Short mmCIF file of C-alpha atoms in Angstrom, two decimals:
data_model
loop_
_atom_site.label_atom_id
_atom_site.label_comp_id
_atom_site.label_asym_id
_atom_site.label_seq_id
_atom_site.Cartn_x
_atom_site.Cartn_y
_atom_site.Cartn_z
CA MET A 232 -5.27 10.16 -11.25
CA SER A 233 -6.36 6.84 -9.80
CA THR A 234 -9.73 5.52 -10.73
CA LEU A 235 -11.96 3.47 -8.53
CA ARG A 236 -12.06 -0.03 -9.92
CA THR A 237 -14.60 -2.47 -8.61
CA PRO A 238 -13.85 -6.01 -9.74
CA ASP A 239 -17.09 -7.76 -10.61
CA GLY A 240 -19.06 -4.83 -9.32
CA GLY A 241 -20.62 -4.62 -5.94
CA SER A 242 -18.23 -2.24 -4.26
CA THR A 243 -19.17 0.94 -6.05
CA PRO A 244 -20.33 3.37 -3.44
CA PRO A 245 -22.91 5.96 -4.36
CA SER A 246 -20.20 8.57 -4.39
CA ALA A 247 -20.69 12.03 -5.73
CA PRO A 248 -17.72 14.06 -6.96
CA GLY A 249 -19.52 17.29 -6.26
CA GLY A 250 -21.51 16.07 -3.31
CA SER A 251 -21.38 17.45 0.15
CA GLY A 252 -23.14 14.73 2.09
CA GLU A 253 -22.18 12.86 5.19
CA ARG A 254 -19.23 10.51 5.09
CA VAL A 255 -20.26 6.90 5.40
CA ILE A 256 -17.83 4.22 6.55
CA GLU A 257 -19.02 0.65 6.19
CA SER A 258 -17.33 -2.54 7.28
CA LEU A 259 -16.93 -5.17 4.59
CA GLY A 260 -17.80 -8.75 5.48
CA GLU A 261 -15.15 -11.43 5.26
CA SER A 262 -16.67 -12.98 2.12
CA GLU A 263 -16.63 -9.61 0.38
CA CYS A 264 -13.00 -9.10 1.48
CA MET A 265 -12.07 -12.52 0.10
CA ARG A 266 -13.83 -11.72 -3.17
CA LEU A 267 -11.84 -8.51 -3.52
CA LEU A 268 -8.60 -10.33 -2.62
CA GLY A 269 -9.38 -12.86 -5.33
CA ALA A 270 -10.01 -10.17 -7.93
CA GLU A 271 -6.98 -7.96 -7.32
CA ARG A 272 -3.38 -8.74 -8.29
CA VAL A 273 -1.21 -6.17 -6.51
CA GLY A 274 -1.15 -5.59 -2.77
CA ARG A 275 1.21 -4.20 -0.15
CA LEU A 276 3.11 -6.28 2.36
CA ALA A 277 3.98 -4.49 5.60
CA TYR A 278 6.23 -5.71 8.39
CA ASN A 279 8.86 -4.54 10.78
CA GLY A 280 12.17 -5.34 9.13
CA TRP A 281 15.70 -4.85 10.30
CA GLU A 282 15.54 -1.34 8.83
CA GLY A 283 12.29 -0.50 10.61
CA PRO A 284 8.71 -0.35 9.34
CA THR A 285 8.64 -1.57 5.75
CA VAL A 286 5.95 -1.61 3.06
CA LEU A 287 6.53 -3.31 -0.29
CA PRO A 288 4.19 -3.82 -3.25
CA MET A 289 3.68 -7.46 -4.18
CA VAL A 290 2.08 -9.19 -7.13
CA TYR A 291 0.10 -11.88 -5.39
CA LYS A 292 -2.45 -14.60 -5.90
CA LEU A 293 -5.13 -15.89 -3.57
CA HIS A 294 -4.84 -19.66 -3.23
CA GLU A 295 -6.88 -21.76 -0.83
CA GLY A 296 -7.47 -18.76 1.39
CA SER A 297 -3.79 -17.80 1.51
CA ILE A 298 -1.93 -14.90 -0.08
CA LEU A 299 0.91 -16.21 -2.26
CA PHE A 300 3.78 -14.06 -3.51
CA HIS A 301 7.42 -14.11 -4.54
CA PRO A 302 9.48 -11.56 -2.65
CA LEU A 303 11.53 -9.86 -5.33
CA GLN A 304 15.19 -10.54 -4.87
CA GLY A 305 17.01 -7.45 -3.74
CA THR A 306 13.96 -5.65 -2.34
CA PHE A 307 14.17 -7.57 0.86
CA THR A 308 16.07 -10.60 1.91
CA GLU A 309 14.38 -13.73 3.08
CA GLN A 310 16.10 -13.16 6.38
CA ASP A 311 13.95 -10.12 7.00
CA LEU A 312 10.97 -12.36 7.62
CA ARG A 313 12.73 -15.26 9.33
CA THR A 314 12.13 -15.56 13.03
CA GLY A 315 14.98 -18.02 13.39
CA ILE A 316 12.66 -20.34 15.27
CA ALA A 317 11.41 -23.46 13.52
CA HIS A 318 7.65 -23.39 12.73
CA ALA A 319 7.39 -19.85 14.11
CA ASP A 320 6.27 -17.38 11.46
CA TYR A 321 6.50 -13.62 11.36
CA VAL A 322 3.25 -11.66 11.73
CA VAL A 323 2.75 -9.33 8.79
CA ALA A 324 0.02 -7.20 7.23
CA PHE A 325 -1.14 -7.33 3.63
CA GLU A 326 -3.36 -4.67 2.14
CA ILE A 327 -5.28 -4.00 -1.07
CA ASP A 328 -7.31 -0.93 -1.90
CA GLN A 329 -8.91 1.20 -4.54
CA ILE A 330 -9.12 4.87 -3.63
CA ASP A 331 -10.40 7.69 -5.76
CA PRO A 332 -9.39 11.00 -4.23
CA ASP A 333 -11.71 12.92 -6.54
CA ALA A 334 -14.84 10.84 -5.97
CA ARG A 335 -14.10 10.93 -2.23
CA GLY A 336 -14.47 7.23 -1.81
CA GLY A 337 -12.91 3.85 -2.00
CA TRP A 338 -12.33 0.63 -0.19
CA ALA A 339 -9.48 -1.16 1.54
CA VAL A 340 -8.96 -4.69 2.79
CA LEU A 341 -6.40 -5.51 5.47
CA VAL A 342 -5.12 -9.01 6.12
CA VAL A 343 -3.06 -9.85 9.18
CA GLY A 344 -1.39 -13.22 9.34
CA SER A 345 1.76 -15.24 9.58
CA ALA A 346 4.25 -15.07 6.72
CA HIS A 347 5.17 -18.63 5.97
CA HIS A 348 8.21 -19.57 3.86
CA VAL A 349 7.45 -22.28 1.32
CA ASP A 350 10.73 -24.07 1.89
CA THR A 351 9.94 -27.66 1.04
CA GLU A 352 9.72 -28.97 -2.48
CA ALA A 353 6.57 -30.87 -1.60
CA GLU A 354 4.69 -27.76 -0.50
CA ARG A 355 5.98 -25.76 -3.44
CA ALA A 356 4.99 -28.47 -5.89
CA SER A 357 1.49 -28.67 -4.44
CA ILE A 358 1.03 -24.95 -5.05
CA ILE A 359 2.64 -24.76 -8.48
CA GLY A 360 0.89 -27.99 -9.45
CA ALA A 361 -2.43 -26.39 -8.60
CA GLY A 362 -1.64 -23.63 -11.07
CA ALA A 363 -1.38 -21.11 -8.30
CA ASP A 364 2.04 -19.66 -9.07
CA PRO A 365 1.33 -15.98 -8.50
CA TRP A 366 4.02 -14.85 -10.90
CA PRO A 367 4.08 -17.01 -14.01
CA TRP A 368 7.37 -15.66 -15.26
CA PRO A 369 10.48 -17.67 -16.07
CA GLU A 370 12.35 -16.30 -13.06
CA ALA A 371 9.48 -17.25 -10.76
CA GLU A 372 10.20 -20.93 -11.27
CA THR A 373 13.16 -20.71 -8.95
CA ALA A 374 12.18 -17.65 -6.91
CA HIS A 375 11.44 -17.90 -3.23
CA LEU A 376 7.75 -18.34 -2.50
CA MET A 377 5.89 -17.07 0.55
CA ARG A 378 2.39 -17.59 1.85
CA ILE A 379 0.39 -15.49 4.28
CA ARG A 380 -2.16 -17.44 6.25
CA PRO A 381 -4.72 -14.86 7.36
CA THR A 382 -5.65 -14.74 11.01
CA ARG A 383 -7.70 -11.54 10.66
CA ILE A 384 -9.37 -10.03 7.61
CA THR A 385 -11.08 -6.66 7.78
CA GLY A 386 -12.32 -4.29 5.15
CA ARG A 387 -13.89 -0.87 4.92
CA ARG A 388 -15.68 1.12 2.30
CA SER A 389 -15.91 4.88 2.58
CA TYR A 390 -17.97 7.31 0.60
CA LEU A 391 -19.94 10.52 0.85
CA ALA A 392 -23.67 9.92 0.98
CA THR A 393 -25.66 12.43 -1.01
CA THR A 394 -29.22 13.54 -0.85
CA GLN A 395 -31.24 12.24 -3.77
CA VAL A 396 -32.61 15.01 -5.92
CA ASP A 397 -35.87 14.27 -7.71
CA SER A 398 -35.94 15.40 -11.34
CA MET B 295 -5.64 -4.30 -14.33
CA SER B 296 -3.30 -1.65 -13.01
CA THR B 297 -1.40 0.41 -15.49
CA LEU B 298 2.03 1.82 -14.96
CA ARG B 299 1.69 5.55 -14.62
CA THR B 300 4.75 7.71 -14.64
CA PRO B 301 3.93 11.24 -13.58
CA ASP B 302 5.88 13.70 -15.72
CA GLY B 303 7.73 10.83 -17.31
CA GLY B 304 11.13 9.65 -16.36
CA SER B 305 10.25 6.47 -14.55
CA THR B 306 9.19 4.35 -17.47
CA PRO B 307 11.45 1.36 -17.52
CA PRO B 308 12.18 -0.34 -20.82
CA SER B 309 9.83 -3.11 -19.87
CA ALA B 310 8.69 -5.72 -22.33
CA PRO B 311 5.41 -7.58 -21.71
CA GLY B 312 6.64 -10.52 -23.72
CA GLY B 313 10.28 -10.20 -22.79
CA SER B 314 12.33 -12.79 -21.05
CA GLY B 315 15.38 -10.76 -20.10
CA GLU B 316 17.15 -10.30 -16.82
CA ARG B 317 15.38 -8.56 -13.99
CA VAL B 318 16.90 -5.17 -13.23
CA ILE B 319 16.40 -3.48 -9.87
CA GLU B 320 17.55 0.11 -9.64
CA SER B 321 17.61 2.41 -6.65
CA LEU B 322 15.86 5.73 -7.09
CA GLY B 323 17.65 8.83 -5.85
CA GLU B 324 16.05 10.99 -3.17
CA SER B 325 15.17 13.77 -5.61
CA GLU B 326 13.40 11.29 -7.89
CA CYS B 327 11.55 9.87 -4.87
CA MET B 328 10.46 13.37 -3.85
CA ARG B 329 9.29 14.09 -7.38
CA LEU B 330 7.16 10.94 -7.37
CA LEU B 331 5.80 11.79 -3.91
CA GLY B 332 4.84 15.22 -5.21
CA ALA B 333 3.05 13.77 -8.23
CA GLU B 334 0.99 11.05 -6.54
CA ARG B 335 -2.06 11.57 -4.35
CA VAL B 336 -2.74 8.22 -2.67
CA GLY B 337 -0.26 6.32 -0.52
CA ARG B 338 -0.31 3.73 2.25
CA LEU B 339 0.43 4.44 5.89
CA ALA B 340 1.82 1.50 7.87
CA TYR B 341 2.38 1.24 11.60
CA ASN B 342 2.02 -1.08 14.52
CA GLY B 343 -1.31 -0.27 16.08
CA TRP B 344 -3.04 -1.69 19.08
CA GLU B 345 -4.51 -4.36 16.79
CA GLY B 346 -1.12 -5.27 15.31
CA PRO B 347 0.48 -4.37 11.98
CA THR B 348 -1.79 -1.97 10.15
CA VAL B 349 -1.79 -0.54 6.62
CA LEU B 350 -4.26 2.15 5.55
CA PRO B 351 -4.61 4.04 2.27
CA MET B 352 -4.34 7.80 2.64
CA VAL B 353 -5.01 10.70 0.33
CA TYR B 354 -1.98 12.85 1.00
CA LYS B 355 -0.15 15.94 -0.09
CA LEU B 356 3.54 16.69 -0.06
CA HIS B 357 4.15 20.00 1.73
CA GLU B 358 7.59 21.39 2.54
CA GLY B 359 9.08 17.93 2.42
CA SER B 360 6.45 16.42 4.72
CA ILE B 361 3.58 14.03 3.98
CA LEU B 362 0.28 15.59 5.08
CA PHE B 363 -2.91 13.60 5.53
CA HIS B 364 -6.19 13.44 7.43
CA PRO B 365 -6.71 10.09 9.11
CA LEU B 366 -10.28 9.20 8.26
CA GLN B 367 -12.44 9.09 11.34
CA GLY B 368 -13.36 5.54 12.19
CA THR B 369 -10.52 3.86 10.32
CA PHE B 370 -8.16 4.43 13.16
CA THR B 371 -8.28 6.55 16.20
CA GLU B 372 -5.80 9.26 16.88
CA GLN B 373 -4.78 7.28 19.92
CA ASP B 374 -3.28 4.59 17.70
CA LEU B 375 -0.45 6.92 16.82
CA ARG B 376 -0.06 8.68 20.15
CA THR B 377 2.99 7.71 22.13
CA GLY B 378 1.62 9.39 25.22
CA ILE B 379 4.89 11.22 25.63
CA ALA B 380 5.03 14.91 24.78
CA HIS B 381 7.10 15.74 21.68
CA ALA B 382 7.71 12.02 21.06
CA ASP B 383 6.28 10.89 17.75
CA TYR B 384 5.47 7.41 16.47
CA VAL B 385 7.71 6.01 13.74
CA VAL B 386 5.64 4.99 10.71
CA ALA B 387 6.14 4.02 7.09
CA PHE B 388 4.47 5.62 4.10
CA GLU B 389 4.57 4.05 0.68
CA ILE B 390 3.57 4.90 -2.88
CA ASP B 391 3.95 2.67 -5.92
CA GLN B 392 2.88 1.92 -9.45
CA ILE B 393 3.12 -1.75 -10.34
CA ASP B 394 2.09 -3.38 -13.59
CA PRO B 395 1.94 -7.15 -13.11
CA ASP B 396 1.66 -7.71 -16.86
CA ALA B 397 4.56 -5.53 -17.92
CA ARG B 398 6.62 -7.07 -15.12
CA GLY B 399 7.76 -3.76 -13.80
CA GLY B 400 7.05 -0.82 -11.62
CA TRP B 401 8.41 1.42 -8.94
CA ALA B 402 7.90 2.00 -5.23
CA VAL B 403 8.95 4.72 -2.82
CA LEU B 404 9.15 4.11 0.93
CA VAL B 405 9.25 6.89 3.47
CA VAL B 406 10.06 6.24 7.11
CA GLY B 407 9.52 9.01 9.58
CA SER B 408 7.79 10.30 12.64
CA ALA B 409 4.03 10.79 12.55
CA HIS B 410 3.41 14.18 14.02
CA HIS B 411 -0.04 15.33 15.17
CA VAL B 412 -0.86 18.86 14.06
CA ASP B 413 -2.49 19.78 17.33
CA THR B 414 -1.99 23.51 17.56
CA GLU B 415 -4.11 26.02 15.69
CA ALA B 416 -0.98 27.94 14.73
CA GLU B 417 0.63 24.97 12.98
CA ARG B 418 -2.63 24.00 11.32
CA ALA B 419 -3.24 27.52 10.09
CA SER B 420 0.28 27.74 8.64
CA ILE B 421 -0.41 24.60 6.59
CA ILE B 422 -3.95 25.42 5.51
CA GLY B 423 -2.92 29.01 4.87
CA ALA B 424 -0.22 27.76 2.50
CA GLY B 425 -2.92 25.98 0.51
CA ALA B 426 -1.57 22.63 1.52
CA ASP B 427 -4.71 21.04 2.89
CA PRO B 428 -4.39 17.57 1.42
CA TRP B 429 -8.12 16.95 1.40
CA PRO B 430 -10.01 20.06 0.30
CA TRP B 431 -13.40 18.74 1.33
CA PRO B 432 -15.84 20.38 3.70
CA GLU B 433 -15.26 17.76 6.36
CA ALA B 434 -11.50 18.25 6.14
CA GLU B 435 -11.79 21.69 7.66
CA THR B 436 -12.27 20.21 11.07
CA ALA B 437 -10.63 16.81 10.55
CA HIS B 438 -7.52 15.83 12.41
CA LEU B 439 -4.34 16.56 10.45
CA MET B 440 -1.11 14.58 10.59
CA ARG B 441 2.33 15.13 9.15
CA ILE B 442 5.10 12.64 8.52
CA ARG B 443 8.56 14.13 8.65
CA PRO B 444 10.73 11.76 6.64
CA THR B 445 13.92 10.49 8.20
CA ARG B 446 14.61 7.99 5.41
CA ILE B 447 13.42 7.96 1.80
CA THR B 448 14.22 5.06 -0.49
CA GLY B 449 12.87 4.00 -3.84
CA ARG B 450 13.30 1.19 -6.30
CA ARG B 451 12.40 0.58 -9.88
CA SER B 452 12.19 -2.94 -11.21
CA TYR B 453 11.87 -4.17 -14.78
CA LEU B 454 12.93 -6.90 -17.13
CA ALA B 455 15.73 -5.85 -19.44
CA THR B 456 15.33 -7.14 -22.95
CA THR B 457 17.80 -7.68 -25.71
CA GLN B 458 17.37 -5.13 -28.46
CA VAL B 459 16.37 -6.76 -31.75
CA ASP B 460 17.49 -4.96 -34.91
CA SER B 461 14.80 -4.71 -37.53
#
């Protein structure tokens, strides 16, 4: 159903749909993780909300090393990610992946960081002015904007290694 | 990049790539959520691990109302989801979605429940025997198996409503 997409190439593991080799799990370097974050558009935001553990898909954009997104009104309230303490941000996780269950492989990148509310007009203008609005839709002009500043970025690629058969 | 897939139909919102209508957010009923869970194969498991908030993609299978999956060795240890208390399970979130950033729409289903370790041979055999092994690969035969028993299932569909234009 899903297909393994590899933006700009480089992440395609030597997977084998019919293979029966050993599973290989490789760590991705931070630069490779950032490249994948820059190439994708949809990720998942995870946090502990007032209703418990919560995961929500987000259309995002990478901007100056931060993950930018507009929380969709109605899917969670701003309050869910407000600590109530000035300059204290909520720690959240943000994840992107491409998994192919048939090819037995894929990759995932996990970002952990503070979820910062872009509350001032100056900060918002600096982002929008830089053309970094992650959601260039009419409604996004007034929508709340959030920014995750990564404190930890990890990635993994998993595939089944196969024995090369000479022809 | 992503395309909106709607297994068996029924979830396609009347989205309009060029539309400028009002955003509509609809709740999905539990039966619709279960149908989507039964049709998809890859979801994201989220929990608070020893390294903080964690999200991992999982190839899963819906079996008797539970989410079954094999945590991939090396991506997290079993210990991450062990409470250390007998018969006390960790509360986790599990999410599936299909989001199309261009069509401005998509859907997401969020499951919250306890992550149960299938530790006994009897329980494992009852699942495998029912043909419910979510990962029918050679390595899965001996891999650790987990089951999320949902305590809350919610879903949302979001799209831009457009004004019908008579031709």
